[in-house]
Coordinates of C-alpha atoms in Angstrom, one line a residue:
M1 CA -21.5 5.0 4.3
K2 CA -20.6 1.7 5.6
N3 CA -17.8 1.1 8.2
L4 CA -15.2 -1.2 8.3
L5 CA -12.7 -0.8 10.6
G6 CA -13.1 -4.7 12.0
N7 CA -12.7 -5.6 8.3
N8 CA -9.5 -3.7 7.6
L9 CA -8.4 -4.2 11.0
R10 CA -8.3 -7.8 10.9
F11 CA -6.6 -7.3 7.0
L12 CA -4.0 -5.2 8.2
R13 CA -2.9 -7.2 10.9
K14 CA -3.4 -10.5 8.7
K15 CA -1.2 -8.7 6.2
N16 CA 1.3 -8.5 8.6
K17 CA 1.4 -11.6 9.8
W18 CA 0.4 -11.0 13.3
T19 CA -1.9 -13.3 15.6
L20 CA -3.9 -11.9 18.3
G21 CA -1.2 -12.9 20.4
E22 CA 1.6 -10.7 18.4
I23 CA -0.8 -8.1 18.7
P24 CA 0.5 -6.4 22.2
D25 CA 3.6 -6.4 21.1
N26 CA 3.7 -5.0 17.0
T27 CA 1.1 -2.5 18.3
G28 CA 0.5 -2.3 22.1
F29 CA -2.8 -2.5 22.7
S30 CA -4.3 -5.9 24.2
S31 CA -5.3 -8.8 22.6
S32 CA -9.1 -8.7 23.9
Q33 CA -9.2 -5.1 22.5
W34 CA -8.4 -5.1 18.7
N35 CA -10.4 -8.8 19.1
N36 CA -13.5 -6.0 19.8
W37 CA -12.2 -3.7 17.3
E38 CA -12.2 -6.6 14.7
L39 CA -15.0 -7.7 15.2
S40 CA -16.8 -4.3 15.8
L41 CA -18.3 -5.4 19.4
S42 CA -16.4 -1.9 20.3
F43 CA -14.2 1.1 18.4
P44 CA -11.1 2.5 20.0
K45 CA -10.8 5.9 20.5
F46 CA -9.5 8.9 18.7
L47 CA -6.5 9.1 19.2
D48 CA -5.8 4.9 19.9
F49 CA -7.6 5.3 16.1
L50 CA -4.8 7.9 14.5
E51 CA -2.0 5.6 15.8
I52 CA -3.2 2.1 14.1
S53 CA -3.4 4.6 11.1
K54 CA 0.2 6.1 11.7
K55 CA 1.5 2.6 12.7
F56 CA 0.2 1.3 9.0
S57 CA 0.4 3.7 7.1
V58 CA -3.3 3.9 6.0
S59 CA -5.1 7.5 6.2
E60 CA -8.2 7.0 8.6
T61 CA -10.6 8.1 6.1
D62 CA -9.2 4.7 4.0
L63 CA -9.6 2.9 7.8
I64 CA -13.3 3.4 8.2
H65 CA -14.5 3.5 4.6
V66 CA -11.9 1.5 2.1
D67 CA -12.3 -2.1 2.0
L68 CA -8.6 -2.4 2.6
Q69 CA -7.8 -6.1 1.1
N70 CA -9.7 -5.4 -2.1
A71 CA -8.1 -1.3 -2.5
H72 CA -4.6 -2.9 -3.9
L73 CA -6.8 -5.1 -6.7
N74 CA -8.8 -1.8 -7.9
E75 CA -5.3 0.0 -7.7
N76 CA -4.0 -2.9 -9.8
K77 CA -6.4 -2.8 -12.4
K78 CA -6.2 1.4 -12.2
V79 CA -2.1 0.6 -13.2
L80 CA -3.4 -1.9 -15.6
K81 CA -5.5 0.8 -17.9
N82 CA -3.5 3.6 -17.4
S83 CA -0.1 1.1 -18.7
E84 CA -3.0 0.0 -21.4
N85 CA -3.6 3.5 -22.7
A86 CA -0.2 4.7 -22.7
H87 CA 0.8 2.1 -24.8
L88 CA -2.1 2.7 -26.9
N89 CA -1.0 6.3 -27.1
A90 CA 2.7 5.4 -27.8
H91 CA 1.2 3.0 -30.3
L92 CA -0.9 5.7 -32.5
N93 CA 1.5 8.7 -32.2
A94 CA 4.5 6.3 -33.3
H95 CA 2.1 5.4 -36.6
L96 CA 0.9 9.2 -36.8
N97 CA 4.7 9.9 -36.5
A98 CA 5.6 7.3 -39.6
K99 CA 3.1 8.5 -41.5
N100 CA 4.6 11.8 -41.4
V101 CA 7.8 10.8 -42.1
V102 CA 6.1 8.8 -45.4
N103 CA 4.1 12.0 -46.6
E104 CA 7.0 14.1 -45.9
E105 CA 9.3 12.3 -47.9
K106 CA 6.8 11.4 -50.9
E107 CA 6.1 15.2 -50.6
L108 CA 10.0 16.4 -51.4
Y109 CA 10.4 13.5 -54.2
N110 CA 7.6 15.1 -55.6
A111 CA 8.4 18.0 -55.3
P112 CA 9.3 20.6 -58.1
L113 CA 12.4 21.8 -58.1
A114 CA 13.6 25.3 -57.4
G115 CA 15.3 25.5 -61.0
N116 CA 17.6 23.6 -63.5
V117 CA 20.4 21.8 -61.8
Y118 CA 22.3 22.0 -65.2
D119 CA 22.3 26.3 -64.5
L120 CA 25.7 26.3 -62.1
D121 CA 27.2 29.6 -61.6
T122 CA 30.6 29.4 -63.2
K123 CA 31.8 33.1 -61.9

């Protein structure tokens, strides 16, 4: 399993448009500490790691194992595929329902009458 923590920390910092110099004000960690984590020269302590996860609203597992920079691309593909499937399903259902309506109308039109319409009871 590849450890993506350093790349993800760099991505999260840049996503927020922070320089390394702005890290202390925004996260409470020193710039050199953060830089070492980004370069994978060292790793955050467990409680620091949890704080980073909470600060950026990213799960601990995703911080380590998911390429966050490209995760949105994969998510967009899933959303697009799901919307395409939803469109195809709706389109297919609309056609099927339209065929059923046409078939029902044909059946009603061609159905034999139950009785003679001229045999009205005039009592």
